[in-house]
CSV table of C-alpha atoms and ligand atoms in Angstrom, one decimal:
chain,number,residue,atom,x,y,z
A,1,MET,CA,-11.4,-15.7,-1.9
A,2,SER,CA,-9.8,-13.6,-4.6
A,3,GLY,CA,-9.8,-9.9,-5.0
A,4,GLY,CA,-9.8,-9.0,-1.3
A,5,GLY,CA,-11.6,-5.8,-0.5
A,6,ILE,CA,-10.9,-3.6,2.5
A,7,ARG,CA,-13.5,-4.7,5.1
A,8,PRO,CA,-12.0,-6.8,7.8
A,9,SER,CA,-14.4,-9.5,9.0
A,10,MET,CA,-12.9,-9.7,12.5
A,11,SER,CA,-10.8,-7.7,14.8
A,12,PHE,CA,-7.0,-7.6,14.2
A,13,SER,CA,-6.2,-9.4,17.5
A,14,ASP,CA,-8.6,-12.3,16.6
A,15,ALA,CA,-7.3,-12.5,13.1
A,16,ALA,CA,-3.7,-12.4,14.3
A,17,ARG,CA,-4.3,-15.1,16.8
A,18,GLU,CA,-5.2,-17.4,13.9
A,19,THR,CA,-2.4,-16.4,11.6
A,20,LEU,CA,0.2,-16.7,14.3
A,21,LYS,CA,-0.5,-20.4,14.6
A,22,ASN,CA,0.8,-20.9,11.1
A,23,ARG,CA,4.6,-21.6,11.4
A,24,THR,CA,5.2,-22.0,7.7
A,25,LEU,CA,3.7,-18.6,7.1
A,26,ARG,CA,6.0,-17.0,9.7
A,27,HIS,CA,9.0,-18.8,8.2
A,28,ASN,CA,8.1,-17.7,4.6
A,29,LEU,CA,7.5,-14.1,5.7
A,30,GLY,CA,10.5,-13.8,7.9
A,31,PHE,CA,12.8,-15.0,5.1
A,32,ALA,CA,11.2,-12.8,2.4
A,33,THR,CA,11.0,-9.6,4.4
A,34,ARG,CA,14.6,-10.0,5.7
A,35,THR,CA,15.9,-10.5,2.2
A,36,ILE,CA,14.0,-7.5,0.8
A,37,CYS,CA,15.1,-5.3,3.7
A,38,SER,CA,18.8,-6.1,3.4
A,39,LYS,CA,18.7,-5.5,-0.4
A,40,ARG,CA,16.8,-2.2,0.1
A,41,GLU,CA,19.3,-0.9,2.6
A,42,LYS,CA,22.1,-1.4,0.1
A,43,VAL,CA,20.5,0.4,-2.8
A,44,VAL,CA,19.2,3.2,-0.6
A,45,ALA,CA,22.8,3.7,0.8
A,46,GLU,CA,24.0,4.3,-2.8
A,47,ILE,CA,22.1,7.6,-2.9
A,48,ALA,CA,24.0,10.3,-0.9
A,49,ASP,CA,21.0,12.6,-0.8
A,50,TRP,CA,18.4,10.0,0.1
A,51,GLU,CA,17.0,12.0,3.0
A,52,GLN,CA,16.7,15.1,0.9
A,53,THR,CA,15.0,13.0,-1.8
A,54,ARG,CA,12.5,11.7,0.8
A,55,THR,CA,11.8,15.3,1.8
A,56,ALA,CA,11.3,16.3,-1.8
A,57,GLY,CA,9.0,13.3,-2.4
A,58,SER,CA,6.9,14.2,0.7
A,59,MET,CA,6.7,17.9,-0.3
A,60,LEU,CA,5.7,17.2,-3.9
A,61,LYS,CA,2.9,14.8,-2.8
A,62,ASP,CA,1.7,17.4,-0.2
A,63,GLU,CA,1.6,20.0,-2.9
A,64,ALA,CA,-0.2,17.7,-5.3
A,65,LEU,CA,-2.8,16.9,-2.6
A,66,ALA,CA,-3.2,20.6,-1.6
A,67,ASN,CA,-4.3,21.3,-5.2
A,68,LEU,CA,-6.0,18.0,-5.9
A,69,GLU,CA,-9.2,19.2,-7.5
A,70,GLU,CA,-7.3,21.5,-9.9
A,71,ASN,CA,-4.8,18.8,-10.8
A,72,LEU,CA,-7.5,16.3,-11.5
A,73,LEU,CA,-9.5,18.7,-13.7
A,74,ILE,CA,-6.3,19.5,-15.7
A,75,LEU,CA,-5.6,15.7,-16.0
A,76,GLU,CA,-9.2,15.1,-17.3
A,77,GLU,CA,-8.8,17.9,-19.9
A,78,LYS,CA,-5.5,16.5,-21.1
A,79,VAL,CA,-6.6,12.9,-21.2
A,80,VAL,CA,-9.7,13.8,-23.2
A,81,ALA,CA,-7.7,16.0,-25.6
A,82,ALA,CA,-5.5,13.0,-26.3
A,83,GLY,CA,-8.5,10.8,-27.2
A,84,GLY,CA,-9.2,9.1,-23.8
A,85,LYS,CA,-12.4,9.1,-21.8
A,86,VAL,CA,-12.5,10.0,-18.1
A,87,HIS,CA,-15.0,8.6,-15.6
A,88,TRP,CA,-15.4,9.8,-12.0
A,89,ALA,CA,-16.3,7.1,-9.4
A,90,ALA,CA,-17.3,8.2,-5.9
A,91,THR,CA,-17.6,4.6,-4.6
A,92,ALA,CA,-16.2,1.1,-5.3
A,93,THR,CA,-19.6,0.0,-6.6
A,94,GLN,CA,-19.6,2.8,-9.2
A,95,ALA,CA,-16.1,2.0,-10.4
A,96,VAL,CA,-17.0,-1.7,-10.9
A,97,GLU,CA,-20.2,-0.7,-12.7
A,98,ILE,CA,-18.2,1.5,-15.1
A,99,VAL,CA,-15.7,-1.3,-15.9
A,100,ALA,CA,-18.6,-3.8,-16.5
A,101,MET,CA,-20.4,-1.3,-18.7
A,102,ILE,CA,-17.4,-0.7,-20.9
A,103,ALA,CA,-16.8,-4.5,-21.2
A,104,LYS,CA,-20.5,-5.1,-22.1
A,105,SER,CA,-20.4,-2.4,-24.7
A,106,HIS,CA,-17.7,-4.4,-26.5
A,107,GLN,CA,-19.3,-7.8,-25.9
A,108,VAL,CA,-16.3,-8.7,-23.8
A,109,SER,CA,-16.7,-11.6,-21.3
A,110,LYS,CA,-13.0,-11.9,-20.4
A,111,VAL,CA,-10.5,-9.2,-19.4
A,112,VAL,CA,-6.8,-9.4,-18.6
A,113,LYS,CA,-5.5,-7.5,-15.6
A,114,VAL,CA,-2.3,-5.8,-14.7
A,115,LYS,CA,-1.6,-6.1,-10.9
A,116,SER,CA,-3.7,-3.4,-9.3
A,117,ILE,CA,-4.3,-3.1,-5.6
A,118,THR,CA,-6.9,-0.4,-6.3
A,119,SER,CA,-8.9,-3.0,-8.3
A,120,ASP,CA,-8.5,-5.3,-5.3
A,121,GLU,CA,-9.7,-2.6,-3.0
A,122,ILE,CA,-13.0,-2.3,-5.0
A,123,GLU,CA,-13.3,-6.1,-5.3
A,124,LEU,CA,-13.4,-5.8,-9.1
A,125,ASN,CA,-12.9,-9.5,-9.9
A,126,ASP,CA,-15.9,-10.5,-7.8
A,127,GLY,CA,-18.0,-7.6,-9.1
A,128,LEU,CA,-17.3,-8.5,-12.7
A,129,ALA,CA,-17.9,-12.2,-12.1
A,130,ALA,CA,-21.3,-11.4,-10.8
A,131,GLN,CA,-22.0,-9.9,-14.2
A,132,GLY,CA,-20.6,-12.8,-16.2
A,133,ILE,CA,-17.2,-11.3,-16.9
A,134,THR,CA,-14.0,-13.1,-16.0
A,135,ALA,CA,-11.0,-11.1,-14.9
A,136,LEU,CA,-7.7,-13.0,-15.3
A,137,GLU,CA,-4.8,-11.8,-13.2
A,138,THR,CA,-1.5,-11.8,-15.2
A,139,ASP,CA,1.0,-10.7,-12.5
A,140,LEU,CA,2.6,-14.0,-11.3
A,141,ALA,CA,1.9,-13.5,-7.6
A,142,GLU,CA,-1.7,-12.3,-8.3
A,143,LEU,CA,-2.2,-15.3,-10.6
A,144,ILE,CA,-1.1,-17.5,-7.7
A,145,CYS,CA,-3.6,-15.9,-5.3
A,146,GLN,CA,-6.3,-16.2,-7.9
A,147,LEU,CA,-5.6,-19.9,-8.7
A,148,ALA,CA,-5.5,-20.6,-4.9
A,149,ASP,CA,-8.7,-18.7,-4.3
A,150,ASP,CA,-6.7,-16.7,-1.8
A,151,SER,CA,-6.4,-13.0,-1.1
A,152,PRO,CA,-3.2,-11.0,-1.4
A,153,SER,CA,-1.1,-10.6,1.8
A,154,HIS,CA,1.4,-8.0,0.7
A,155,ILE,CA,1.2,-4.9,-1.4
A,156,LEU,CA,4.1,-5.7,-3.7
A,157,VAL,CA,4.4,-9.5,-3.3
A,158,PRO,CA,0.8,-10.6,-2.9
A,159,ALA,CA,1.7,-14.3,-2.6
A,160,ILE,CA,4.6,-13.7,-0.1
A,161,HIS,CA,2.9,-16.1,2.3
A,162,LYS,CA,3.4,-19.0,-0.1
A,163,ASN,CA,6.7,-20.8,-0.7
A,164,ARG,CA,8.0,-22.4,-3.9
A,165,ASP,CA,6.8,-25.9,-3.1
A,166,GLU,CA,3.3,-24.7,-2.4
A,167,ILE,CA,3.2,-22.8,-5.7
A,168,ARG,CA,4.5,-25.8,-7.6
A,169,ALA,CA,1.8,-28.0,-6.1
A,170,LEU,CA,-0.8,-25.3,-6.9
A,171,PHE,CA,0.3,-25.1,-10.6
A,172,GLU,CA,0.2,-28.8,-11.0
A,173,ALA,CA,-3.3,-29.0,-9.4
A,174,LYS,CA,-4.9,-26.0,-11.2
A,175,LEU,CA,-3.1,-25.8,-14.5
A,176,GLY,CA,-2.8,-29.5,-15.2
A,177,VAL,CA,1.0,-29.3,-15.8
A,178,ARG,CA,3.9,-31.2,-14.4
A,179,ALA,CA,6.6,-29.0,-12.8
A,180,GLU,CA,10.1,-30.5,-13.0
A,181,THR,CA,11.4,-28.5,-10.1
A,182,SER,CA,10.3,-25.7,-7.7
A,183,GLU,CA,12.9,-23.3,-9.0
A,184,PRO,CA,11.5,-19.8,-9.6
A,185,ALA,CA,12.5,-19.9,-13.3
A,186,ALA,CA,10.6,-23.1,-13.9
A,187,LEU,CA,7.5,-21.9,-12.1
A,188,ALA,CA,7.7,-18.6,-14.0
A,189,GLU,CA,7.9,-20.5,-17.3
A,190,ILE,CA,4.7,-22.4,-16.5
A,191,ALA,CA,2.9,-19.1,-15.8
A,192,ARG,CA,4.3,-17.5,-18.9
A,193,THR,CA,3.1,-20.4,-21.1
A,194,HIS,CA,-0.3,-20.3,-19.5
A,195,LEU,CA,-0.7,-16.5,-20.0
A,196,ARG,CA,0.8,-16.0,-23.4
A,197,GLN,CA,-2.3,-17.1,-25.3
A,198,LYS,CA,-4.6,-15.2,-22.9
A,199,PHE,CA,-2.7,-11.9,-23.8
A,200,LEU,CA,-3.1,-12.6,-27.5
A,201,GLU,CA,-6.9,-13.3,-27.2
A,202,ALA,CA,-7.8,-10.5,-24.8
A,203,LYS,CA,-9.9,-7.6,-26.3
A,204,MET,CA,-9.8,-5.6,-23.1
A,205,ALA,CA,-7.4,-5.0,-20.2
A,206,VAL,CA,-7.8,-3.4,-16.8
A,207,SER,CA,-4.9,-1.7,-15.0
A,208,GLY,CA,-4.1,0.4,-12.0
A,209,ALA,CA,-1.7,3.3,-12.2
A,210,ASN,CA,1.4,4.3,-10.2
A,211,PHE,CA,0.9,7.9,-11.2
A,212,ALA,CA,-0.7,10.3,-13.7
A,213,VAL,CA,0.7,13.6,-14.7
A,214,ALA,CA,-1.8,16.5,-14.9
A,215,GLU,CA,0.2,18.8,-17.2
A,216,THR,CA,0.7,16.1,-19.9
A,217,GLY,CA,-2.3,13.7,-19.3
A,218,CYS,CA,0.0,10.7,-19.2
A,219,ILE,CA,-0.5,7.6,-17.0
A,220,GLY,CA,2.4,5.4,-15.7
A,221,VAL,CA,2.6,1.8,-14.6
A,222,VAL,CA,5.7,0.4,-13.0
A,223,GLU,CA,6.3,-3.3,-13.0
A,224,SER,CA,8.9,-6.1,-13.1
A,225,GLU,CA,7.5,-8.9,-15.2
A,226,GLY,CA,6.4,-7.5,-18.5
A,227,ASN,CA,2.9,-8.8,-18.1
A,228,GLY,CA,1.8,-5.2,-17.6
A,229,ARG,CA,3.3,-4.1,-20.9
A,230,MET,CA,1.5,-6.9,-22.7
A,231,CYS,CA,-1.8,-5.9,-21.1
A,232,LEU,CA,-1.2,-2.2,-21.8
A,233,THR,CA,-0.3,-2.6,-25.4
A,234,LEU,CA,-2.1,-5.6,-27.0
A,235,PRO,CA,-5.8,-5.4,-26.3
A,236,GLU,CA,-8.1,-3.0,-28.2
A,237,VAL,CA,-9.6,-1.5,-25.1
A,238,LEU,CA,-7.7,-0.3,-21.9
A,239,VAL,CA,-9.4,0.7,-18.7
A,240,THR,CA,-7.3,2.2,-15.9
A,241,ILE,CA,-8.6,2.6,-12.4
A,242,MET,CA,-6.6,5.1,-10.4
A,243,GLY,CA,-7.1,6.5,-6.8
A,244,ILE,CA,-7.4,10.3,-7.1
A,245,GLU,CA,-4.4,10.8,-4.9
A,246,LYS,CA,-2.0,9.4,-7.5
A,247,VAL,CA,-2.0,12.5,-9.7
A,248,LEU,CA,1.2,14.6,-9.9
A,249,PRO,CA,1.1,18.2,-11.1
A,250,LYS,CA,4.2,18.1,-13.4
A,251,TRP,CA,6.2,15.8,-15.6
A,252,GLU,CA,9.4,16.6,-13.6
A,253,ASP,CA,7.8,15.2,-10.5
A,254,VAL,CA,8.0,11.7,-12.0
A,255,ALA,CA,11.8,11.9,-11.7
A,256,THR,CA,11.6,12.3,-7.9
A,257,LEU,CA,9.0,9.5,-7.7
A,258,MET,CA,11.1,7.1,-9.7
A,259,ARG,CA,14.2,7.7,-7.5
A,260,LEU,CA,12.2,6.7,-4.5
A,261,LEU,CA,9.8,4.0,-5.7
A,262,PRO,CA,11.9,1.1,-7.1
A,263,ARG,CA,14.6,1.3,-4.4
A,264,SER,CA,11.9,1.3,-1.7
A,265,SER,CA,9.8,-1.4,-3.2
A,266,THR,CA,11.7,-4.1,-5.0
A,267,ALA,CA,15.1,-2.8,-3.8
A,268,GLU,CA,16.1,-2.2,-7.4
A,269,ARG,CA,17.9,0.9,-8.8
A,270,MET,CA,15.3,0.9,-11.6
A,271,ASN,CA,12.4,-1.5,-12.2
A,272,PRO,CA,12.5,-3.5,-15.5
A,273,TYR,CA,9.3,-2.1,-17.1
A,274,THR,CA,8.0,1.5,-16.9
A,275,SER,CA,5.0,2.0,-19.3
A,276,ILE,CA,3.8,5.6,-19.8
A,277,TRP,CA,1.0,6.4,-22.3
A,278,THR,CA,-1.1,9.4,-23.2
A,279,GLY,CA,-4.6,8.8,-24.4
A,280,VAL,CA,-4.8,7.0,-27.7
A,281,THR,CA,-2.4,6.8,-30.6
A,282,PRO,CA,-3.9,5.7,-34.0
A,283,GLY,CA,-2.5,2.4,-35.1
A,284,ASP,CA,-0.4,1.8,-32.0
A,285,GLY,CA,-1.7,0.1,-28.8
A,286,PRO,CA,-5.3,0.2,-27.5
A,287,GLN,CA,-7.6,2.3,-29.6
A,288,GLU,CA,-9.9,3.1,-26.7
A,289,PHE,CA,-8.7,4.3,-23.4
A,290,HIS,CA,-10.8,4.9,-20.2
A,291,LEU,CA,-9.5,6.4,-17.0
A,292,ILE,CA,-11.6,5.9,-13.9
A,293,LEU,CA,-10.8,8.3,-11.1
A,294,LEU,CA,-11.7,6.7,-7.8
A,295,ASP,CA,-12.6,8.5,-4.6
A,296,ASN,CA,-14.0,5.7,-2.3
A,297,GLY,CA,-13.3,7.6,0.9
A,298,ARG,CA,-10.2,9.5,-0.2
A,299,THR,CA,-11.7,12.9,0.0
A,300,THR,CA,-12.7,12.2,3.6
A,301,VAL,CA,-9.1,11.3,4.4
A,302,LEU,CA,-8.0,14.5,2.6
A,303,ALA,CA,-10.2,16.6,4.8
A,304,ASP,CA,-8.5,15.4,7.9
A,305,ALA,CA,-5.5,17.6,8.8
A,306,VAL,CA,-3.6,14.7,10.5
A,307,GLY,CA,-4.8,11.8,8.5
A,308,ARG,CA,-4.3,13.3,5.0
A,309,GLN,CA,-0.5,12.5,5.0
A,310,THR,CA,-1.7,8.9,4.4
A,311,LEU,CA,-2.5,9.9,0.9
A,312,ARG,CA,1.1,10.5,0.1
A,313,CYS,CA,1.6,6.8,0.0
A,314,ILE,CA,3.2,5.5,-3.2
A,315,ARG,CA,2.5,1.8,-2.3
A,316,CYS,CA,6.1,0.8,-2.1
A,317,SER,CA,5.5,-1.6,0.8
A,318,ALA,CA,8.8,-0.7,2.6
A,319,CYS,CA,6.8,-0.1,5.8
A,320,LEU,CA,5.4,-3.7,5.7
A,321,ASN,CA,8.8,-5.3,5.3
A,322,VAL,CA,10.3,-3.5,8.4
A,323,CYS,CA,7.3,-3.9,10.6
A,324,PRO,CA,7.8,-6.4,13.5
A,325,VAL,CA,4.0,-6.9,13.7
A,326,TYR,CA,3.5,-7.6,10.0
A,327,GLN,CA,6.6,-9.9,9.9
A,328,ARG,CA,4.9,-12.2,12.4
A,329,THR,CA,1.2,-12.0,11.7
A,330,GLY,CA,1.3,-11.7,7.9
A,331,GLY,CA,-1.0,-9.6,5.7
A,332,HIS,CA,-4.2,-11.6,6.1
A,333,ALA,CA,-4.5,-10.6,9.8
A,334,TYR,CA,-5.3,-7.1,8.6
A,335,GLY,CA,-8.4,-8.3,6.7
A,336,SER,CA,-7.8,-5.8,4.0
A,337,VAL,CA,-5.8,-5.6,0.7
A,338,TYR,CA,-3.8,-2.8,2.5
A,339,PRO,CA,-1.9,-4.7,5.2
A,340,GLY,CA,1.0,-3.6,7.5
A,341,PRO,CA,1.5,-0.1,8.8
A,342,ILE,CA,0.0,1.7,5.8
A,343,GLY,CA,-3.0,-0.6,6.0
A,344,ALA,CA,-3.4,0.1,9.8
A,345,ILE,CA,-3.9,3.8,9.0
A,346,LEU,CA,-5.4,3.7,5.5
A,347,THR,CA,-8.1,1.1,5.9
A,348,PRO,CA,-9.8,2.6,9.0
A,349,GLN,CA,-9.7,6.1,7.4
A,350,LEU,CA,-11.2,4.9,4.1
A,351,LEU,CA,-14.0,3.0,6.0
A,352,GLY,CA,-14.4,5.3,8.9
A,353,MET,CA,-13.4,4.7,12.5
A,354,GLU,CA,-16.9,3.5,13.3
A,355,HIS,CA,-16.2,0.3,11.3
A,356,LYS,CA,-16.0,-2.2,14.2
A,357,ASN,CA,-13.1,-4.3,12.9
A,358,ALA,CA,-11.2,-1.6,10.9
A,359,ASN,CA,-11.0,0.5,14.0
A,360,THR,CA,-8.9,-2.2,15.7
A,361,LEU,CA,-6.2,-1.8,13.0
A,362,PRO,CA,-4.4,1.3,14.5
A,363,PHE,CA,-3.6,-1.0,17.5
A,364,ALA,CA,-1.7,-3.4,15.2
A,365,SER,CA,1.6,-1.7,16.0
A,366,SER,CA,4.4,-1.7,18.5
A,367,MET,CA,4.9,2.0,17.8
A,368,CYS,CA,8.6,1.3,17.2
A,369,GLY,CA,8.7,3.9,14.4
A,370,ALA,CA,10.5,1.6,11.9
A,371,CYS,CA,7.8,2.3,9.3
A,372,TYR,CA,8.3,6.1,9.5
A,373,GLU,CA,12.0,5.7,9.0
A,374,ALA,CA,11.5,3.5,6.0
A,375,CYS,CA,8.8,5.5,4.3
A,376,PRO,CA,10.2,7.2,1.2
A,377,VAL,CA,7.6,10.0,1.4
A,378,LYS,CA,7.9,10.5,5.2
A,379,ILE,CA,4.4,9.5,6.3
A,380,ASN,CA,4.5,9.8,10.1
A,381,ILE,CA,2.7,6.5,10.5
A,382,PRO,CA,3.1,6.4,14.4
A,383,GLU,CA,1.6,9.9,14.6
A,384,VAL,CA,-1.4,8.8,12.6
A,385,LEU,CA,-1.7,5.6,14.6
A,386,ALA,CA,-1.8,7.5,17.9
A,387,TYR,CA,-4.3,9.9,16.4
A,388,LEU,CA,-6.6,7.2,15.2
A,389,ARG,CA,-6.3,5.3,18.5
A,390,GLY,CA,-7.5,8.4,20.2
A,391,LYS,CA,-10.6,8.3,18.1
A,392,THR,CA,-11.7,4.9,19.3
A,393,ALA,CA,-14.4,5.2,21.9
A,394,LYS,CA,-14.0,1.6,23.2
A,395,ASN,CA,-12.2,2.7,26.4
A,396,PRO,CA,-12.7,6.4,27.3
A,397,ALA,CA,-9.6,6.6,29.6
A,398,GLU,CA,-7.4,4.9,26.9
A,399,SER,CA,-8.9,7.2,24.3
A,400,SER,CA,-8.1,10.3,26.4
A,401,ALA,CA,-4.5,9.0,27.0
A,402,PHE,CA,-3.9,8.6,23.2
A,403,ARG,CA,-5.4,12.0,22.4
A,404,ALA,CA,-3.1,13.5,25.1
A,405,ALA,CA,-0.1,11.5,23.7
A,406,PHE,CA,-0.9,12.7,20.1
A,407,TRP,CA,-1.2,16.4,21.4
A,408,MET,CA,2.0,16.1,23.3
A,409,MET,CA,4.1,14.3,20.5
A,410,SER,CA,3.0,16.7,17.8
A,411,ASP,CA,5.0,19.7,19.2
A,412,HIS,CA,8.7,19.4,20.3
A,413,ARG,CA,8.4,21.9,23.1
A,414,ARG,CA,5.4,20.1,24.6
A,415,PHE,CA,7.3,16.8,24.1
A,416,SER,CA,10.4,18.2,26.0
A,417,ALA,CA,8.3,19.5,28.8
A,418,ALA,CA,6.5,16.1,29.1
A,419,LEU,CA,9.8,14.3,29.3
A,420,LYS,CA,10.8,16.5,32.2
A,421,GLY,CA,7.6,15.6,34.1
A,422,ARG,CA,7.5,12.0,33.1
A,423,ARG,CA,8.4,10.5,36.5
A,424,LEU,CA,5.5,12.2,38.1
A,425,GLY,CA,3.3,11.4,35.1
A,426,VAL,CA,4.0,7.7,35.1
A,427,SER,CA,3.3,7.5,38.9
A,428,ILE,CA,0.0,9.3,38.4
A,429,VAL,CA,-1.1,7.3,35.4
A,430,SER,CA,-0.1,4.0,37.1
A,431,GLY,CA,-1.6,5.0,40.5
A,432,LEU,CA,-4.9,5.9,39.0
A,433,GLY,CA,-5.1,2.7,37.0
A,434,LEU,CA,-5.5,4.6,33.8
A,435,VAL,CA,-3.5,2.1,31.8
A,436,LYS,CA,-4.6,-1.0,33.5
A,437,GLY,CA,-5.5,-2.8,30.2
A,438,TRP,CA,-2.0,-2.0,28.9
A,439,THR,CA,-0.2,-3.1,32.0
A,440,ASP,CA,-2.2,-6.4,32.4
A,441,SER,CA,0.4,-8.0,30.1
A,442,ARG,CA,3.3,-5.5,30.4
A,443,GLU,CA,5.5,-3.9,33.0
A,444,MET,CA,5.3,-0.1,33.2
A,445,PRO,CA,8.8,1.0,31.9
A,446,GLU,CA,11.4,2.4,34.4
A,447,VAL,CA,12.0,6.1,33.9
A,448,PRO,CA,15.7,6.9,33.8
A,449,ALA,CA,17.1,9.6,36.1
A,450,GLU,CA,18.2,11.7,33.2
A,451,SER,CA,16.8,11.9,29.7
A,452,PHE,CA,18.9,11.8,26.5
A,453,ARG,CA,17.9,15.4,25.7
A,454,THR,CA,19.0,16.7,29.1
A,455,TRP,CA,22.3,14.7,28.8
A,456,TRP,CA,22.8,16.1,25.3
A,457,SER,CA,22.2,19.7,26.2
A,458,LYS,CA,24.5,19.4,29.3
A,459,ARG,CA,27.2,17.9,27.0
A,460,GLY,CA,27.0,20.9,24.7
A,461,GLN,CA,27.6,23.4,27.4
B,1,LIG,S1,3.3,4.2,3.8
B,1,LIG,FE1,5.3,4.8,3.0
B,1,LIG,S2,6.5,2.9,3.2
B,1,LIG,FE2,4.4,2.3,3.4
B,1,LIG,S3,3.7,1.7,1.4
B,1,LIG,FE3,3.2,3.8,1.6
B,1,LIG,S4,4.9,5.0,0.7
B,1,LIG,FE4,5.6,2.9,1.1
């Protein structure tokens, strides 16, 4: 399958049971995530005020979300004033229809695509194919997934589950070329040769967006390969599909975002290509620009006081790379183009907790908190996971326990008081069998005689 979508077809535990059998996958993932994590640690350590920058990033995203409607209306006004057209899509189906309508109005049967997880979310490729329009992925990893009829398994590195030899064999089988080696440079050269003519022939391109700025009406795409720049500049028509949460109020906000994003995603000080454009410029680049603003469940997430922090996400994928669950199961176990910790909170909120497979995703976590520490915009993923677990009605006792845990953990005074009474609490909980499902395969942890907080406060006296 290509494209992906966000509707898991089975529960996380059933899907993970399957993917865990694949030793090659675990080896590929372990190697790739360890490499990215160690590089990321080094480039993050270079910024002395990294924690303050994270705080600034989370605050600016919160402010943007608090005034989302106003920001989007200003953005629309600025894009239209610069010669672009703005479309509002409440659902995935509407967004696909708008793209198809634009393609048909130009008699276009083939479009080139910049890597866009939002387009994967709405299953754009399949939707266009159903209307006789072929969408060609031009990002190397997305192209690999498309040729393999496979779905992405990582936000940033969609083909992370495949190694070089697998990719070499795929290129030989699907592109009819002979690869001399499995070296990345040789494989990239094959893809480059394959894509070059497609770029030159394409009349229409489809992209996502890393951000849009309301006050200027500009749109930004951040990438590493240059394929995005080709798509964004060569075709006559450009269509950008953007989740509504990506809008930033001010141009100066881009500076904070760009300090956080490349270091957290590709572990680079700066990514190789940052394309920023405003509407249409006569004689330069696409002469028709359409911006599709996609809701697809986001306003429901925004209305939730706890869940709305999920919309801060800048899709850097740092939380995936540090997650011990993702590292072992891989992205396909999540059944959504949003895998890992962010997927475990975003997918069920976009679909609603009544979706019978998506509502298993908040349980795809050891609650170790590594995702929260890595997140450049400080999304408290464990807090949202506990909150969403509390919403599942599968087991009322477990649901009550998670609601209580969320209530207790969301206030430091309550948390301290709970720590003091934990010995008694653990005895009651165990004695009443309230966590029987949990303790079927685990020991109830020993409660130490003295907590760290107590020891610390005594030490300070
Ligand atoms: S949740 Fe945070 S760490 Fe994960 S992809 Fe989003 S911004 Fe990155």
